[in-house]
Amino acid sequence: MPTLIELKDGVCRPAEDPFTHVADDEDLPPGDVIVSLTRFQQEGDRLLSEGRLVGVRLKSDEEVEALAYDLPRLSLVALDFPKYRDGRAYTNARLVRERYGFKAEVRAVGDVLREQAGFMARVGFDAFEPADDASANEWQAAIRRYRHVYQRAADGRAPAFVEREG
């Protein structure tokens, strides 16, 4: 089971993961699950009607717009980083938060490295499954690494030019 780090009120903490990632070819276990977009489109109504919490894992080449209608019913959206160099999940996180107003958990999964923590937090990720053994304290340090930011983002931090204006 991957380590889960949650970011709440600006603080990173290790957390127990109540969700089970379920592949498309696996039987569904009892409890809360994270399934692929394809499986959710086929079985989502049934899963939700069973009273479970349901999360959807989006691959980087899948569009978040496919979930727009169902976002209010989901407990989390897990955005996949197939390689640390693939930044499409950043765009999807920002769309989920800003365009669709999703308030529940947005989780980074896959090749998730703490060097990316600050950027992930800025666009709206609030949970991480690190690919390495980085601790919550190490993630916290990475998120706070840069004092100034230079553009607006989902985290609401004021850009340097706004700070400079007073």
Short mmCIF file of C-alpha atoms in Angstrom, two decimals:
data_model
loop_
_atom_site.label_atom_id
_atom_site.label_comp_id
_atom_site.label_asym_id
_atom_site.label_seq_id
_atom_site.Cartn_x
_atom_site.Cartn_y
_atom_site.Cartn_z
CA MET A 1 0.00 0.00 0.00
CA PRO A 2 1.49 3.37 -1.00
CA THR A 3 2.28 5.99 1.60
CA LEU A 4 -0.23 8.81 1.64
CA ILE A 5 0.67 12.37 2.55
CA GLU A 6 -2.15 14.88 3.04
CA LEU A 7 -1.82 18.65 2.84
CA LYS A 8 -4.33 20.40 5.11
CA ASP A 9 -4.18 24.03 6.18
CA GLY A 10 -0.68 24.31 4.75
CA VAL A 11 0.69 21.37 6.76
CA CYS A 12 1.77 17.99 5.36
CA ARG A 13 0.87 14.94 7.46
CA PRO A 14 1.11 11.20 6.91
CA ALA A 15 -2.36 9.69 6.59
CA GLU A 16 -4.10 6.36 6.47
CA ASP A 17 -5.58 5.70 3.06
CA PRO A 18 -9.18 4.47 3.30
CA PHE A 19 -9.28 3.85 -0.46
CA THR A 20 -8.20 0.77 -2.42
CA HIS A 21 -6.89 1.22 -5.95
CA VAL A 22 -8.70 -1.31 -8.15
CA ALA A 23 -7.50 -2.22 -11.64
CA ASP A 24 -10.06 -2.74 -14.40
CA ASP A 25 -9.51 -6.51 -14.42
CA GLU A 26 -9.75 -6.95 -10.63
CA ASP A 27 -12.81 -7.83 -8.59
CA LEU A 28 -14.11 -5.01 -6.44
CA PRO A 29 -13.25 -5.37 -2.76
CA PRO A 30 -15.60 -4.09 -0.09
CA GLY A 31 -15.11 -0.49 1.00
CA ASP A 32 -14.01 2.70 -0.66
CA VAL A 33 -12.32 2.41 -4.04
CA ILE A 34 -10.39 4.31 -6.68
CA VAL A 35 -11.21 3.11 -10.18
CA SER A 36 -10.23 4.13 -13.69
CA LEU A 37 -12.33 6.56 -15.70
CA THR A 38 -13.38 3.68 -17.99
CA ARG A 39 -14.56 1.54 -15.09
CA PHE A 40 -16.33 4.48 -13.47
CA GLN A 41 -18.19 5.21 -16.70
CA GLN A 42 -19.34 1.57 -16.79
CA GLU A 43 -20.02 0.92 -13.09
CA GLY A 44 -20.04 4.30 -11.35
CA ASP A 45 -23.76 4.56 -10.66
CA ARG A 46 -23.79 1.09 -9.09
CA LEU A 47 -20.69 1.78 -6.98
CA LEU A 48 -22.13 5.03 -5.66
CA SER A 49 -25.53 3.45 -4.99
CA GLU A 50 -23.80 0.88 -2.75
CA GLY A 51 -22.90 3.67 -0.34
CA ARG A 52 -19.16 3.56 -0.95
CA LEU A 53 -16.88 6.52 -1.35
CA VAL A 54 -15.61 6.47 -4.92
CA GLY A 55 -12.55 8.06 -6.47
CA VAL A 56 -11.58 8.15 -10.12
CA ARG A 57 -8.04 7.83 -11.42
CA LEU A 58 -7.44 9.87 -14.56
CA LYS A 59 -4.53 9.04 -16.82
CA SER A 60 -2.59 12.01 -18.12
CA ASP A 61 -4.06 11.59 -21.62
CA GLU A 62 -7.67 11.57 -20.37
CA GLU A 63 -9.58 14.83 -20.21
CA VAL A 64 -11.01 16.01 -16.92
CA GLU A 65 -14.07 17.27 -18.80
CA ALA A 66 -15.21 13.64 -19.00
CA LEU A 67 -15.83 13.83 -15.23
CA ALA A 68 -17.42 17.28 -15.09
CA TYR A 69 -20.97 16.03 -14.57
CA ASP A 70 -19.97 13.45 -11.94
CA LEU A 71 -17.51 15.51 -9.88
CA PRO A 72 -20.06 16.44 -7.19
CA ARG A 73 -20.63 12.72 -6.52
CA LEU A 74 -16.94 11.81 -6.20
CA SER A 75 -14.86 11.72 -3.02
CA LEU A 76 -11.56 12.15 -4.80
CA VAL A 77 -9.88 12.55 -8.14
CA ALA A 78 -6.50 10.83 -8.49
CA LEU A 79 -4.39 12.35 -11.26
CA ASP A 80 -1.68 10.15 -12.68
CA PHE A 81 1.91 11.17 -13.36
CA PRO A 82 3.17 8.36 -15.63
CA LYS A 83 6.60 10.06 -15.62
CA TYR A 84 7.71 12.98 -13.50
CA ARG A 85 8.30 14.95 -16.73
CA ASP A 86 4.66 14.65 -17.80
CA GLY A 87 2.91 17.79 -16.57
CA ARG A 88 -0.60 17.24 -17.88
CA ALA A 89 -1.84 16.32 -14.39
CA TYR A 90 -0.99 19.87 -13.25
CA THR A 91 -3.41 21.26 -15.81
CA ASN A 92 -6.08 18.75 -14.83
CA ALA A 93 -5.70 19.61 -11.14
CA ARG A 94 -6.11 23.29 -11.82
CA LEU A 95 -9.15 22.67 -14.04
CA VAL A 96 -10.78 20.45 -11.42
CA ARG A 97 -10.28 23.08 -8.72
CA GLU A 98 -10.85 26.34 -10.58
CA ARG A 99 -13.15 25.57 -13.51
CA TYR A 100 -15.25 22.87 -11.85
CA GLY A 101 -15.02 24.01 -8.22
CA PHE A 102 -14.17 20.53 -6.90
CA LYS A 103 -13.71 20.76 -3.12
CA ALA A 104 -12.89 17.12 -2.29
CA GLU A 105 -9.46 15.49 -2.44
CA VAL A 106 -7.23 15.84 -5.50
CA ARG A 107 -4.47 13.25 -5.21
CA ALA A 108 -1.20 12.93 -7.13
CA VAL A 109 -0.37 9.30 -7.99
CA GLY A 110 2.27 7.61 -10.11
CA ASP A 111 5.79 8.98 -10.50
CA VAL A 112 5.26 11.63 -7.80
CA LEU A 113 8.48 13.21 -6.50
CA ARG A 114 8.84 15.66 -3.64
CA GLU A 115 10.76 18.09 -5.89
CA GLN A 116 7.37 18.74 -7.49
CA ALA A 117 5.55 19.31 -4.18
CA GLY A 118 5.43 23.10 -4.30
CA PHE A 119 4.10 23.14 -7.84
CA MET A 120 1.52 20.46 -7.05
CA ALA A 121 0.25 22.34 -4.01
CA ARG A 122 -0.05 25.54 -6.07
CA VAL A 123 -2.40 23.98 -8.63
CA GLY A 124 -4.68 22.30 -6.10
CA PHE A 125 -3.31 18.90 -5.13
CA ASP A 126 -3.93 18.17 -1.46
CA ALA A 127 -2.83 14.52 -1.21
CA PHE A 128 0.20 12.71 -2.58
CA GLU A 129 1.36 9.12 -3.01
CA PRO A 130 5.13 9.66 -3.20
CA ALA A 131 7.11 7.40 -5.52
CA ASP A 132 10.05 7.47 -3.09
CA ASP A 133 10.20 7.09 0.68
CA ALA A 134 9.98 10.82 1.37
CA SER A 135 8.42 11.71 4.70
CA ALA A 136 5.68 14.26 5.33
CA ASN A 137 8.33 16.56 6.85
CA GLU A 138 10.39 16.37 3.65
CA TRP A 139 7.27 17.17 1.62
CA GLN A 140 6.54 20.10 3.92
CA ALA A 141 10.03 21.50 3.35
CA ALA A 142 9.67 21.08 -0.41
CA ILE A 143 6.32 22.89 -0.45
CA ARG A 144 7.81 25.84 1.45
CA ARG A 145 11.06 25.91 -0.51
CA TYR A 146 10.29 29.10 -2.44
CA ARG A 147 9.14 32.22 -0.63
CA HIS A 148 7.97 34.11 -3.72
CA VAL A 149 5.73 33.02 -6.55
CA TYR A 150 5.43 34.81 -9.87
CA GLN A 151 1.93 33.99 -11.04
CA ARG A 152 -1.51 33.39 -9.65
CA ALA A 153 -2.63 29.80 -9.05
CA ALA A 154 -5.26 27.73 -7.23
CA ASP A 155 -3.45 28.13 -3.89
CA GLY A 156 -4.29 31.84 -3.74
CA ARG A 157 -0.75 33.00 -2.89
CA ALA A 158 -0.04 36.57 -3.90
CA PRO A 159 2.53 36.87 -6.71
CA ALA A 160 5.71 38.82 -6.05
CA PHE A 161 4.53 41.83 -8.08
CA VAL A 162 1.49 42.15 -5.79
CA GLU A 163 3.69 41.91 -2.68
CA ARG A 164 5.97 44.58 -4.15
CA GLU A 165 3.04 46.96 -4.72
CA GLY A 166 2.36 46.89 -1.00
#
